[in-house]
């Protein structure tokens, strides 16, 4: 093909050499190329200028012929483009990177509204198997008013187990945390709003925590805690107990009395029947499937928001009732957070430094019976509440 092209170029060259020889350009003579009508005088161009113009015409014609044959036989030439290494990364290449999809958000303080956040968190994979090595993590979600006075105890609990847990904190919007950069709680606060006990805003805060935690694809289990909670066992025991459980630890029981079924509102029927009405602890542990159920719910949320108001406390009924209707086979129907209701009243007992004794700690760990993965067990509680800041020194011993 290249040989044919060279022959074509030589033929064009011979044609122009013959043309040049036929021009009437003898040395010392000029050629008349134009006549000025106004003056009547002839304008004469030098032979060298005519030859220069003829040369450029010939060069242009030659280049055109070469280009035509190059395009005809080789197509559009892009070798010069291909030889240059691009300095910009393709947008398609970045979007298709698995790393971009699975890495957790680098900054929890995003600008998404609750509606945008819940929508984003509801996007879940439909395939059960992950195309990458996934180590299940537990999301520890702290619902607080402000500071975490027992943080040193939790720091010791988490130490050395990086990659197996995530931390999320929902506090009052006005609170400004001041954790050290080396702390596991550093920059773990999420965008928050005011939440009030017994009202739907409390469930909104819990849904907000779950939605933020769901953005990390490695989070498989989700534990709701308060600033007054403490761990009862080391991290390894807690991790294995939760991750290996077939069930989620949501307390959901049928209370026929005035503080159970007595709070049911008939306006919730038929979506919620009184036989489905459940009561349970606010402090739960659930798996990823149930977490998605909670944050994507639009069926039960409006009913509880409108018809469960004090003396119906929505944080005690909404999640237990909804999950009992949607996935009762996934619930252990018990809590793994220990509290003391023996003193009576609307709230469990709060413990101070004077309560922390050997006898008290024995009470926390012994004398319990439950079922774990359908088998009898004496290990029933992994956390306990409500412990005041004054207990920290005694608990660290």
PDB file of C-alpha atoms in Angstrom, residues 120-334:
ATOM      1  CA  UNK A 120     -29.060   6.771  49.878  1.00  0.00           C
ATOM      2  CA  UNK A 121     -28.873   4.247  52.729  1.00  0.00           C
ATOM      3  CA  UNK A 122     -31.745   2.194  51.284  1.00  0.00           C
ATOM      4  CA  UNK A 123     -29.684   1.276  48.199  1.00  0.00           C
ATOM      5  CA  UNK A 124     -28.719  -2.318  48.914  1.00  0.00           C
ATOM      6  CA  UNK A 125     -27.082  -5.078  46.805  1.00  0.00           C
ATOM      7  CA  UNK A 126     -29.410  -7.786  45.542  1.00  0.00           C
ATOM      8  CA  UNK A 127     -26.751 -10.496  45.376  1.00  0.00           C
ATOM      9  CA  UNK A 128     -25.995 -12.351  48.592  1.00  0.00           C
ATOM     10  CA  UNK A 129     -22.332 -12.994  47.816  1.00  0.00           C
ATOM     11  CA  UNK A 130     -19.805 -10.151  47.879  1.00  0.00           C
ATOM     12  CA  UNK A 131     -17.224  -9.980  45.028  1.00  0.00           C
ATOM     13  CA  UNK A 132     -14.511  -8.895  47.480  1.00  0.00           C
ATOM     14  CA  UNK A 133     -13.190  -9.936  50.879  1.00  0.00           C
ATOM     15  CA  UNK A 134     -15.621  -8.515  53.424  1.00  0.00           C
ATOM     16  CA  UNK A 135     -14.944  -8.625  57.163  1.00  0.00           C
ATOM     17  CA  UNK A 136     -18.233  -8.009  59.048  1.00  0.00           C
ATOM     18  CA  UNK A 137     -18.112  -5.035  61.380  1.00  0.00           C
ATOM     19  CA  UNK A 138     -20.321  -4.025  64.299  1.00  0.00           C
ATOM     20  CA  UNK A 139     -21.600  -0.442  64.246  1.00  0.00           C
ATOM     21  CA  UNK A 140     -21.689   0.970  67.773  1.00  0.00           C
ATOM     22  CA  UNK A 141     -24.219   3.814  67.697  1.00  0.00           C
ATOM     23  CA  UNK A 142     -24.237   6.205  70.651  1.00  0.00           C
ATOM     24  CA  UNK A 143     -27.416   8.236  71.173  1.00  0.00           C
ATOM     25  CA  UNK A 144     -26.415  11.005  73.589  1.00  0.00           C
ATOM     26  CA  UNK A 145     -27.286  14.497  74.725  1.00  0.00           C
ATOM     27  CA  UNK A 146     -23.693  15.671  74.637  1.00  0.00           C
ATOM     28  CA  UNK A 147     -20.446  14.309  76.078  1.00  0.00           C
ATOM     29  CA  UNK A 148     -19.459  10.693  76.628  1.00  0.00           C
ATOM     30  CA  UNK A 149     -18.273  10.666  80.266  1.00  0.00           C
ATOM     31  CA  UNK A 150     -17.456   6.938  80.125  1.00  0.00           C
ATOM     32  CA  UNK A 151     -15.367   7.290  76.948  1.00  0.00           C
ATOM     33  CA  UNK A 152     -12.095   6.063  78.582  1.00  0.00           C
ATOM     34  CA  UNK A 153     -13.802   2.763  79.433  1.00  0.00           C
ATOM     35  CA  UNK A 154     -14.931   2.356  75.828  1.00  0.00           C
ATOM     36  CA  UNK A 155     -11.494   3.379  74.530  1.00  0.00           C
ATOM     37  CA  UNK A 156     -10.015   0.448  76.442  1.00  0.00           C
ATOM     38  CA  UNK A 157     -12.760  -1.832  75.110  1.00  0.00           C
ATOM     39  CA  UNK A 158     -12.068  -0.975  71.442  1.00  0.00           C
ATOM     40  CA  UNK A 159      -8.259  -0.874  71.645  1.00  0.00           C
ATOM     41  CA  UNK A 160      -6.529  -3.315  69.309  1.00  0.00           C
ATOM     42  CA  UNK A 161      -9.627  -4.290  67.333  1.00  0.00           C
ATOM     43  CA  UNK A 162      -9.512  -1.828  64.461  1.00  0.00           C
ATOM     44  CA  UNK A 163     -11.334  -3.014  61.358  1.00  0.00           C
ATOM     45  CA  UNK A 164     -13.980  -4.912  63.325  1.00  0.00           C
ATOM     46  CA  UNK A 165     -16.094  -1.978  64.464  1.00  0.00           C
ATOM     47  CA  UNK A 166     -17.413   1.439  63.487  1.00  0.00           C
ATOM     48  CA  UNK A 167     -18.584   4.255  65.785  1.00  0.00           C
ATOM     49  CA  UNK A 168     -21.386   6.770  65.222  1.00  0.00           C
ATOM     50  CA  UNK A 169     -22.520   9.460  67.661  1.00  0.00           C
ATOM     51  CA  UNK A 170     -25.788  11.418  67.605  1.00  0.00           C
ATOM     52  CA  UNK A 171     -25.842  14.291  70.089  1.00  0.00           C
ATOM     53  CA  UNK A 172     -27.645  17.607  70.406  1.00  0.00           C
ATOM     54  CA  UNK A 173     -26.781  19.835  67.423  1.00  0.00           C
ATOM     55  CA  UNK A 174     -25.426  22.514  69.772  1.00  0.00           C
ATOM     56  CA  UNK A 175     -22.868  20.170  71.320  1.00  0.00           C
ATOM     57  CA  UNK A 176     -19.265  20.620  70.187  1.00  0.00           C
ATOM     58  CA  UNK A 177     -17.106  17.531  70.792  1.00  0.00           C
ATOM     59  CA  UNK A 178     -13.461  17.916  71.779  1.00  0.00           C
ATOM     60  CA  UNK A 179     -12.023  14.418  71.481  1.00  0.00           C
ATOM     61  CA  UNK A 180      -8.308  14.003  70.858  1.00  0.00           C
ATOM     62  CA  UNK A 181      -7.292  13.092  67.326  1.00  0.00           C
ATOM     63  CA  UNK A 182      -6.052   9.737  68.690  1.00  0.00           C
ATOM     64  CA  UNK A 183      -9.462   8.904  70.177  1.00  0.00           C
ATOM     65  CA  UNK A 184     -11.757   6.311  68.550  1.00  0.00           C
ATOM     66  CA  UNK A 185     -14.533   8.896  68.969  1.00  0.00           C
ATOM     67  CA  UNK A 186     -12.690  11.618  67.028  1.00  0.00           C
ATOM     68  CA  UNK A 187     -14.864  12.963  64.173  1.00  0.00           C
ATOM     69  CA  UNK A 188     -17.469  10.212  64.651  1.00  0.00           C
ATOM     70  CA  UNK A 189     -20.424  12.578  65.159  1.00  0.00           C
ATOM     71  CA  UNK A 190     -23.126  12.583  62.498  1.00  0.00           C
ATOM     72  CA  UNK A 191     -25.400  15.493  61.476  1.00  0.00           C
ATOM     73  CA  UNK A 192     -28.069  15.589  64.177  1.00  0.00           C
ATOM     74  CA  UNK A 193     -31.307  17.195  65.281  1.00  0.00           C
ATOM     75  CA  UNK A 194     -33.010  17.659  68.645  1.00  0.00           C
ATOM     76  CA  UNK A 195     -34.563  14.417  69.928  1.00  0.00           C
ATOM     77  CA  UNK A 196     -36.984  14.154  72.854  1.00  0.00           C
ATOM     78  CA  UNK A 197     -37.708  11.118  74.988  1.00  0.00           C
ATOM     79  CA  UNK A 198     -40.972   9.373  74.152  1.00  0.00           C
ATOM     80  CA  UNK A 199     -41.502  11.302  70.917  1.00  0.00           C
ATOM     81  CA  UNK A 200     -41.018  10.465  67.259  1.00  0.00           C
ATOM     82  CA  UNK A 201     -37.919  12.664  67.145  1.00  0.00           C
ATOM     83  CA  UNK A 202     -36.193   9.989  69.242  1.00  0.00           C
ATOM     84  CA  UNK A 203     -36.928   7.346  66.587  1.00  0.00           C
ATOM     85  CA  UNK A 204     -35.808   9.820  63.927  1.00  0.00           C
ATOM     86  CA  UNK A 205     -32.431  10.036  65.663  1.00  0.00           C
ATOM     87  CA  UNK A 206     -32.161   6.245  65.748  1.00  0.00           C
ATOM     88  CA  UNK A 207     -33.057   5.992  62.068  1.00  0.00           C
ATOM     89  CA  UNK A 208     -30.466   8.685  61.357  1.00  0.00           C
ATOM     90  CA  UNK A 209     -27.792   6.640  63.139  1.00  0.00           C
ATOM     91  CA  UNK A 210     -28.770   3.484  61.272  1.00  0.00           C
ATOM     92  CA  UNK A 211     -28.783   5.243  57.897  1.00  0.00           C
ATOM     93  CA  UNK A 212     -25.314   6.700  58.408  1.00  0.00           C
ATOM     94  CA  UNK A 213     -23.988   3.333  59.551  1.00  0.00           C
ATOM     95  CA  UNK A 214     -25.509   1.591  56.518  1.00  0.00           C
ATOM     96  CA  UNK A 215     -23.347   3.737  54.224  1.00  0.00           C
ATOM     97  CA  UNK A 216     -20.438   1.521  55.272  1.00  0.00           C
ATOM     98  CA  UNK A 217     -21.031  -1.741  53.375  1.00  0.00           C
ATOM     99  CA  UNK A 218     -18.940  -3.671  55.925  1.00  0.00           C
ATOM    100  CA  UNK A 219     -21.241  -2.885  58.848  1.00  0.00           C
ATOM    101  CA  UNK A 220     -23.284  -6.049  59.412  1.00  0.00           C
ATOM    102  CA  UNK A 221     -24.633  -5.604  62.955  1.00  0.00           C
ATOM    103  CA  UNK A 222     -25.893  -2.434  64.650  1.00  0.00           C
ATOM    104  CA  UNK A 223     -25.951  -1.770  68.406  1.00  0.00           C
ATOM    105  CA  UNK A 224     -27.781   1.204  69.932  1.00  0.00           C
ATOM    106  CA  UNK A 225     -26.176   2.556  73.115  1.00  0.00           C
ATOM    107  CA  UNK A 226     -26.442   5.608  75.355  1.00  0.00           C
ATOM    108  CA  UNK A 227     -23.772   7.668  77.111  1.00  0.00           C
ATOM    109  CA  UNK A 228     -24.587   5.755  80.325  1.00  0.00           C
ATOM    110  CA  UNK A 229     -23.921   2.287  78.845  1.00  0.00           C
ATOM    111  CA  UNK A 230     -20.914   0.146  79.692  1.00  0.00           C
ATOM    112  CA  UNK A 231     -19.539  -3.077  78.134  1.00  0.00           C
ATOM    113  CA  UNK A 232     -19.738  -6.119  80.395  1.00  0.00           C
ATOM    114  CA  UNK A 233     -17.232  -8.275  78.483  1.00  0.00           C
ATOM    115  CA  UNK A 234     -14.145  -7.808  76.333  1.00  0.00           C
ATOM    116  CA  UNK A 235     -14.448  -6.930  72.675  1.00  0.00           C
ATOM    117  CA  UNK A 236     -13.727 -10.418  71.345  1.00  0.00           C
ATOM    118  CA  UNK A 237     -16.531 -11.964  73.418  1.00  0.00           C
ATOM    119  CA  UNK A 238     -18.994  -9.274  72.373  1.00  0.00           C
ATOM    120  CA  UNK A 239     -18.020  -9.465  68.695  1.00  0.00           C
ATOM    121  CA  UNK A 240     -18.289 -13.235  68.425  1.00  0.00           C
ATOM    122  CA  UNK A 241     -21.561 -13.336  70.353  1.00  0.00           C
ATOM    123  CA  UNK A 242     -23.240 -10.813  68.083  1.00  0.00           C
ATOM    124  CA  UNK A 243     -21.798 -11.785  64.701  1.00  0.00           C
ATOM    125  CA  UNK A 244     -22.497 -15.497  65.208  1.00  0.00           C
ATOM    126  CA  UNK A 245     -26.078 -14.979  66.351  1.00  0.00           C
ATOM    127  CA  UNK A 246     -28.869 -16.187  64.067  1.00  0.00           C
ATOM    128  CA  UNK A 247     -31.210 -13.601  65.571  1.00  0.00           C
ATOM    129  CA  UNK A 248     -31.313  -9.886  66.259  1.00  0.00           C
ATOM    130  CA  UNK A 249     -31.741  -8.747  69.840  1.00  0.00           C
ATOM    131  CA  UNK A 250     -34.881  -6.632  69.732  1.00  0.00           C
ATOM    132  CA  UNK A 251     -37.073  -6.940  72.809  1.00  0.00           C
ATOM    133  CA  UNK A 252     -40.675  -7.300  71.550  1.00  0.00           C
ATOM    134  CA  UNK A 253     -43.374  -8.699  73.810  1.00  0.00           C
ATOM    135  CA  UNK A 254     -47.154  -8.560  74.020  1.00  0.00           C
ATOM    136  CA  UNK A 255     -48.189  -6.652  77.160  1.00  0.00           C
ATOM    137  CA  UNK A 256     -51.954  -6.977  77.720  1.00  0.00           C
ATOM    138  CA  UNK A 257     -51.963  -4.289  80.426  1.00  0.00           C
ATOM    139  CA  UNK A 258     -52.521  -0.519  80.293  1.00  0.00           C
ATOM    140  CA  UNK A 259     -48.849   0.162  79.439  1.00  0.00           C
ATOM    141  CA  UNK A 260     -48.918  -2.263  76.516  1.00  0.00           C
ATOM    142  CA  UNK A 261     -52.123  -2.880  74.571  1.00  0.00           C
ATOM    143  CA  UNK A 262     -53.651  -0.005  76.511  1.00  0.00           C
ATOM    144  CA  UNK A 263     -51.572   2.367  74.374  1.00  0.00           C
ATOM    145  CA  UNK A 264     -52.830   0.984  71.061  1.00  0.00           C
ATOM    146  CA  UNK A 265     -54.872   3.357  68.912  1.00  0.00           C
ATOM    147  CA  UNK A 266     -57.590   1.816  66.719  1.00  0.00           C
ATOM    148  CA  UNK A 267     -56.845   4.355  63.990  1.00  0.00           C
ATOM    149  CA  UNK A 268     -53.779   2.247  63.149  1.00  0.00           C
ATOM    150  CA  UNK A 269     -55.970  -0.588  61.889  1.00  0.00           C
ATOM    151  CA  UNK A 270     -55.736  -2.404  59.470  1.00  0.00           C
ATOM    152  CA  UNK A 271     -51.978  -1.821  58.979  1.00  0.00           C
ATOM    153  CA  UNK A 272     -51.431  -2.532  62.683  1.00  0.00           C
ATOM    154  CA  UNK A 273     -53.780  -4.867  64.472  1.00  0.00           C
ATOM    155  CA  UNK A 274     -53.928  -4.887  68.267  1.00  0.00           C
ATOM    156  CA  UNK A 275     -52.719  -8.502  68.169  1.00  0.00           C
ATOM    157  CA  UNK A 276     -49.536  -7.224  66.460  1.00  0.00           C
ATOM    158  CA  UNK A 277     -48.940  -4.494  69.054  1.00  0.00           C
ATOM    159  CA  UNK A 278     -45.605  -4.973  70.848  1.00  0.00           C
ATOM    160  CA  UNK A 279     -43.586  -3.273  73.535  1.00  0.00           C
ATOM    161  CA  UNK A 280     -39.838  -3.422  74.046  1.00  0.00           C
ATOM    162  CA  UNK A 281     -36.640  -1.749  75.143  1.00  0.00           C
ATOM    163  CA  UNK A 282     -35.364   1.204  73.182  1.00  0.00           C
ATOM    164  CA  UNK A 283     -31.819  -0.219  73.230  1.00  0.00           C
ATOM    165  CA  UNK A 284     -31.454  -2.891  70.565  1.00  0.00           C
ATOM    166  CA  UNK A 285     -29.041  -4.850  68.377  1.00  0.00           C
ATOM    167  CA  UNK A 286     -30.104  -5.726  64.822  1.00  0.00           C
ATOM    168  CA  UNK A 287     -28.603  -7.108  61.623  1.00  0.00           C
ATOM    169  CA  UNK A 288     -28.264  -5.277  58.317  1.00  0.00           C
ATOM    170  CA  UNK A 289     -31.501  -6.614  56.849  1.00  0.00           C
ATOM    171  CA  UNK A 290     -33.595  -5.284  59.738  1.00  0.00           C
ATOM    172  CA  UNK A 291     -31.702  -1.986  59.703  1.00  0.00           C
ATOM    173  CA  UNK A 292     -32.762  -1.499  56.074  1.00  0.00           C
ATOM    174  CA  UNK A 293     -36.367  -2.348  57.005  1.00  0.00           C
ATOM    175  CA  UNK A 294     -36.319   0.419  59.607  1.00  0.00           C
ATOM    176  CA  UNK A 295     -34.830   3.191  57.502  1.00  0.00           C
ATOM    177  CA  UNK A 296     -36.923   2.483  54.390  1.00  0.00           C
ATOM    178  CA  UNK A 297     -40.252   2.228  56.229  1.00  0.00           C
ATOM    179  CA  UNK A 298     -42.968   4.538  54.919  1.00  0.00           C
ATOM    180  CA  UNK A 299     -45.943   2.355  55.846  1.00  0.00           C
ATOM    181  CA  UNK A 300     -45.822   2.314  59.661  1.00  0.00           C
ATOM    182  CA  UNK A 301     -43.908   5.532  60.309  1.00  0.00           C
ATOM    183  CA  UNK A 302     -46.849   7.900  59.548  1.00  0.00           C
ATOM    184  CA  UNK A 303     -49.201   5.829  61.747  1.00  0.00           C
ATOM    185  CA  UNK A 304     -46.923   5.860  64.780  1.00  0.00           C
ATOM    186  CA  UNK A 305     -46.058   9.504  64.232  1.00  0.00           C
ATOM    187  CA  UNK A 306     -49.733  10.508  64.292  1.00  0.00           C
ATOM    188  CA  UNK A 307     -51.346   8.024  66.672  1.00  0.00           C
ATOM    189  CA  UNK A 308     -48.643   7.120  69.221  1.00  0.00           C
ATOM    190  CA  UNK A 309     -48.050  10.174  71.377  1.00  0.00           C
ATOM    191  CA  UNK A 310     -47.612  10.377  75.162  1.00  0.00           C
ATOM    192  CA  UNK A 311     -48.898   8.494  77.060  1.00  0.00           C
ATOM    193  CA  UNK A 312     -48.014   6.208  74.146  1.00  0.00           C
ATOM    194  CA  UNK A 313     -44.210   6.317  73.950  1.00  0.00           C
ATOM    195  CA  UNK A 314     -43.244   5.669  70.363  1.00  0.00           C
ATOM    196  CA  UNK A 315     -39.651   4.590  71.073  1.00  0.00           C
ATOM    197  CA  UNK A 316     -41.025   1.624  73.068  1.00  0.00           C
ATOM    198  CA  UNK A 317     -43.495   0.447  70.421  1.00  0.00           C
ATOM    199  CA  UNK A 318     -42.595   1.503  66.868  1.00  0.00           C
ATOM    200  CA  UNK A 319     -39.625  -0.742  66.052  1.00  0.00           C
ATOM    201  CA  UNK A 320     -40.788  -3.790  68.095  1.00  0.00           C
ATOM    202  CA  UNK A 321     -44.234  -3.722  66.448  1.00  0.00           C
ATOM    203  CA  UNK A 322     -43.029  -3.058  62.911  1.00  0.00           C
ATOM    204  CA  UNK A 323     -40.353  -5.772  62.967  1.00  0.00           C
ATOM    205  CA  UNK A 324     -42.712  -8.269  64.584  1.00  0.00           C
ATOM    206  CA  UNK A 325     -45.031  -7.780  61.608  1.00  0.00           C
ATOM    207  CA  UNK A 326     -42.300  -7.833  58.949  1.00  0.00           C
ATOM    208  CA  UNK A 327     -39.687 -10.303  60.222  1.00  0.00           C
ATOM    209  CA  UNK A 328     -40.719 -12.061  63.448  1.00  0.00           C
ATOM    210  CA  UNK A 329     -38.503 -15.067  62.657  1.00  0.00           C
ATOM    211  CA  UNK A 330     -35.380 -12.873  62.889  1.00  0.00           C
ATOM    212  CA  UNK A 331     -36.009 -11.572  66.414  1.00  0.00           C
ATOM    213  CA  UNK A 332     -34.640 -13.111  69.614  1.00  0.00           C
ATOM    214  CA  UNK A 333     -37.344 -11.179  71.512  1.00  0.00           C
ATOM    215  CA  UNK A 334     -34.901 -10.146  74.221  1.00  0.00           C
TER     216      UNK A 334
END
